[in-house]
Amino acid sequence: MNRKIFELALDKTRSSDWEYFEELCSSFLASDFPELRTMASSSGDGGRDSELYSPDGVTHIATQYSVSADWDGKVTRTIKRLAENFNDIKVLIYLTNKSIGAKGDKLKQTCLNSGISLDIRDKNWFLERYEQDDTKHGAAEKIINIIAMPILEGESIIEKARPSLTSLESKAALIYLGLQWEDEKTDKGLTKIVFESLVRAALRNTHNDSRIKKSAIYEKIFQYTPSTVADDVKKNVDSALTRLTKKIISYWPTTDEYCLKHDEVLRLKTRLAEMEINENEFFSQVENLVRNEREDSDHIEEGLVSEIATRICRIVDTYMIKSGEAFATSVVNDIVAIADPNLLKNSIFQDINLFSSTSSYMPHLPDIALNVVSRILASDKPSIRAHLKKIADTYTLYSFLQETADVQKISKKIFGHGKIWLDTTIILPLLSEVFKSGEAEKKYSKTISALIKSGIELRVTDGVISEIMQHILICETCSKRATNQWEGRIPYLYYNYIEQGYDPSKFSSMIEVFHGKNRPEDDIEDYLKRNFSISLESLSHAVTNVDEGVRYAVERLWHDAHSNRRKDSGNGDNVVTEALVRHDVESYLGIIGLRKVEEISDLGYKHWWLTIDSVAWKIRDSLKNELPRPPSSPLMSLDFLSSAMSFGPSRDKIDRSSEQQLPLFLEADAMEYMPRELIEIANKVRLENNNLPEHIVRRKVRDACDDMKRRYGRVTKAAGEYSDKHSQLPDCAYPNLGGRSAKVSL
């Protein structure tokens, strides 16, 4: 018997299954307490389902079995009934299929104050003991057969999964792709993984007494693959069947029929149970985030939390499949695409349009959903990140399958080695992670580490070092001024420092981790090399390799862009503007110059410039319109790079567990709009708690900042006003770095 399937049985036990649950509880207790007596009867049980026999005839220990989600209220009501009917009850053993754990500590104390000791035995108590003896094992097996097996042998799990897809077969294909993607080694060919998964999906309901012909397998898989590649699909299905026959598939040559072997059927049921449990846990996390929104919204009633959470999960699913489709399309068309800044909002609006409701929260759903989904995508919880990564990867594989049957061949087009130059918009978030205590929060560091493992060399130019140094100096200046004395937005590094709860007066000493006083730029270069294997390498020599017409156009476009930025910010320092133009032009043209000696497809170049500066991408588009033969774009986007590490030629250099923890959608959470209000709140909280230990003050500041950021309306409105003024989504990086800013949108 499998633990995960037993866990699924417990999770799926509902109030209508109370008799089965009571039998399970009685069996688990009976082997430990032979004196247990069942008290349930048609005339009532007085508040207890069973009690322990006492020779003196007085009941001291009672038990309660419950599948109620409101366990707190259930226990409180039981304690009250026991007090009314049994004055001598000293202990209540409460058995439930819910996970309670430490959440029950407060309730235990409340019961103790009422004179009764509460012993909570929750889902984990059952899971830890089902193999202790034959009685417990038999009881667990019985509830598995009654509750879990009908679910696993039916299609209900598949039908409700992945709401962005409509047909049952396509849903099954995606689920089995996800299961196999988790199980396979990263050095296995993508085409093999895909078609072995699809064969399993097609055979999911088969066994020795229920077999299907090869033609039926073809038909199932044809339902979600392009008709133009039918012959290739057949060839790959045949290869998968050959590899899997005898290992996990049984074959009858005389009738040309197939079915899954018994062990594989059990394995897949276990994996489906695990998947369903993970889906339920993810849904619970979403519900918690929705409840957090209730603190700042009068439009979310408790009874609507699950309904809103269901919408949020559906929106996430839509966002995932559209992101996967965008990456697959980019690879097929040999281009690197930047994430659509409106994709999340469009997914929200699509859900509102397709699933209308008269509930009071609907007018506020865009803000609620944008806030909650952003927090989900930016979560540092490993379980959420692994869950989202699996969904994103499987949607990407599925999207590849819509384009071609040879997924492995198309993935080889993605660059697998070479050099990437990092822009200031990448280095600053990387540096800001020094202020974060948890490793799970350090998303940029994890990405850089994965790049190094995959064999890619990382570089920066002198210009980036100079910009970082200038930004740190501005942060120091800001840290020494009162908030009302500072004009413009809060500089990025200082904002992140304050957000983590640190003392503003100690910022200057904190940044000594980056550089000293005598040779600061050399120190920053050394810091990047030592901590991230990022080396300094100039691109100025390569600029001369670029045609004069292209050089002129790029220089003019960058000059106009920076001049407009500084004009909007009210800062017209020509020296700073020229320096920023020079730095960006060197990076843009330098990569193009290095590529002069490369003869390869657009997607497979060895040299790239990684940036999230929106202007760089606008210049790319402008060059396509201006020049009759524009050069291939040197730009690499973060979201594309993350997917490339999972599917490109270097994927075998990153193990599956590390790959699953790679950050998702970095551009969605890289740099938020940085309101001055957050600094004011941080300073106020620090002042009000200055008598407490520093670690507690930091925690209170972080909590206050999180609470403020949940008040999305004001922040979103402010960002939107800025967006309207500048004809783009919120610029969110370094407004005080010589007017330089990078647009990162949710």
PDB file of N, CA and C in Angstrom, residues 465-466 469 472-473 511-528 530 536:
ATOM      1  N   ILE A 465      30.032  48.573 -14.669  1.00  0.00           N
ATOM      2  CA  ILE A 465      30.686  48.795 -13.373  1.00  0.00           C
ATOM      3  C   ILE A 465      30.530  50.253 -12.952  1.00  0.00           C
ATOM      4  N   SER A 466      30.733  51.172 -13.899  1.00  0.00           N
ATOM      5  CA  SER A 466      30.606  52.600 -13.590  1.00  0.00           C
ATOM      6  C   SER A 466      29.183  52.952 -13.178  1.00  0.00           C
ATOM      7  N   MET A 469      28.484  51.716  -9.660  1.00  0.00           N
ATOM      8  CA  MET A 469      29.153  52.577  -8.687  1.00  0.00           C
ATOM      9  C   MET A 469      28.379  53.879  -8.488  1.00  0.00           C
ATOM     10  N   ILE A 472      25.218  53.243  -6.426  1.00  0.00           N
ATOM     11  CA  ILE A 472      25.489  53.066  -4.997  1.00  0.00           C
ATOM     12  C   ILE A 472      25.733  54.418  -4.327  1.00  0.00           C
ATOM     13  N   LEU A 473      26.437  55.306  -5.012  1.00  0.00           N
ATOM     14  CA  LEU A 473      26.686  56.652  -4.459  1.00  0.00           C
ATOM     15  C   LEU A 473      25.373  57.401  -4.265  1.00  0.00           C
ATOM     16  N   ILE A 511      27.030  48.611   2.541  1.00  0.00           N
ATOM     17  CA  ILE A 511      27.477  48.477   1.155  1.00  0.00           C
ATOM     18  C   ILE A 511      28.995  48.297   1.053  1.00  0.00           C
ATOM     19  N   GLU A 512      29.668  48.297   2.184  1.00  0.00           N
ATOM     20  CA  GLU A 512      31.094  47.972   2.144  1.00  0.00           C
ATOM     21  C   GLU A 512      31.327  46.535   1.694  1.00  0.00           C
ATOM     22  N   VAL A 513      30.272  45.733   1.718  1.00  0.00           N
ATOM     23  CA  VAL A 513      30.395  44.369   1.203  1.00  0.00           C
ATOM     24  C   VAL A 513      30.697  44.391  -0.290  1.00  0.00           C
ATOM     25  N   PHE A 514      30.302  45.494  -0.970  1.00  0.00           N
ATOM     26  CA  PHE A 514      30.534  45.615  -2.407  1.00  0.00           C
ATOM     27  C   PHE A 514      31.875  46.274  -2.733  1.00  0.00           C
ATOM     28  N   HIS A 515      32.220  47.289  -1.969  1.00  0.00           N
ATOM     29  CA  HIS A 515      33.456  48.018  -2.298  1.00  0.00           C
ATOM     30  C   HIS A 515      33.995  48.780  -1.094  1.00  0.00           C
ATOM     31  N   GLY A 516      35.282  49.120  -1.188  1.00  0.00           N
ATOM     32  CA  GLY A 516      35.921  49.953  -0.181  1.00  0.00           C
ATOM     33  C   GLY A 516      35.990  51.396  -0.644  1.00  0.00           C
ATOM     34  N   LYS A 517      36.860  52.191  -0.017  1.00  0.00           N
ATOM     35  CA  LYS A 517      36.914  53.625  -0.314  1.00  0.00           C
ATOM     36  C   LYS A 517      37.945  53.975  -1.383  1.00  0.00           C
ATOM     37  N   ASN A 518      39.028  53.242  -1.449  1.00  0.00           N
ATOM     38  CA  ASN A 518      40.135  53.654  -2.308  1.00  0.00           C
ATOM     39  C   ASN A 518      39.960  53.254  -3.773  1.00  0.00           C
ATOM     40  N   ARG A 519      39.524  52.042  -4.032  1.00  0.00           N
ATOM     41  CA  ARG A 519      39.399  51.547  -5.407  1.00  0.00           C
ATOM     42  C   ARG A 519      38.031  50.877  -5.586  1.00  0.00           C
ATOM     43  N   PRO A 520      36.952  51.659  -5.464  1.00  0.00           N
ATOM     44  CA  PRO A 520      35.596  51.075  -5.431  1.00  0.00           C
ATOM     45  C   PRO A 520      35.235  50.288  -6.690  1.00  0.00           C
ATOM     46  N   GLU A 521      35.578  50.789  -7.866  1.00  0.00           N
ATOM     47  CA  GLU A 521      35.189  50.089  -9.089  1.00  0.00           C
ATOM     48  C   GLU A 521      35.944  48.778  -9.238  1.00  0.00           C
ATOM     49  N   ASP A 522      37.216  48.754  -8.826  1.00  0.00           N
ATOM     50  CA  ASP A 522      37.971  47.498  -8.829  1.00  0.00           C
ATOM     51  C   ASP A 522      37.355  46.504  -7.857  1.00  0.00           C
ATOM     52  N   ASP A 523      36.862  47.028  -6.725  1.00  0.00           N
ATOM     53  CA  ASP A 523      36.252  46.157  -5.716  1.00  0.00           C
ATOM     54  C   ASP A 523      34.953  45.539  -6.226  1.00  0.00           C
ATOM     55  N   ILE A 524      34.159  46.329  -6.933  1.00  0.00           N
ATOM     56  CA  ILE A 524      32.906  45.801  -7.480  1.00  0.00           C
ATOM     57  C   ILE A 524      33.208  44.733  -8.522  1.00  0.00           C
ATOM     58  N   GLU A 525      34.206  44.991  -9.356  1.00  0.00           N
ATOM     59  CA  GLU A 525      34.625  43.988 -10.333  1.00  0.00           C
ATOM     60  C   GLU A 525      35.039  42.695  -9.636  1.00  0.00           C
ATOM     61  N   ASP A 526      35.812  42.826  -8.558  1.00  0.00           N
ATOM     62  CA  ASP A 526      36.259  41.650  -7.810  1.00  0.00           C
ATOM     63  C   ASP A 526      35.082  40.933  -7.156  1.00  0.00           C
ATOM     64  N   TYR A 527      34.108  41.691  -6.620  1.00  0.00           N
ATOM     65  CA  TYR A 527      32.934  41.103  -5.970  1.00  0.00           C
ATOM     66  C   TYR A 527      32.146  40.243  -6.960  1.00  0.00           C
ATOM     67  N   LEU A 528      31.937  40.764  -8.159  1.00  0.00           N
ATOM     68  CA  LEU A 528      31.189  40.020  -9.174  1.00  0.00           C
ATOM     69  C   LEU A 528      31.940  38.772  -9.607  1.00  0.00           C
ATOM     70  N   ARG A 530      34.288  37.087  -7.861  1.00  0.00           N
ATOM     71  CA  ARG A 530      34.465  36.142  -6.759  1.00  0.00           C
ATOM     72  C   ARG A 530      33.163  35.440  -6.393  1.00  0.00           C
ATOM     73  N   LEU A 536      35.039  40.921 -16.149  1.00  0.00           N
ATOM     74  CA  LEU A 536      35.037  42.168 -16.911  1.00  0.00           C
ATOM     75  C   LEU A 536      35.631  41.926 -18.295  1.00  0.00           C
TER      76      LEU A 536
END
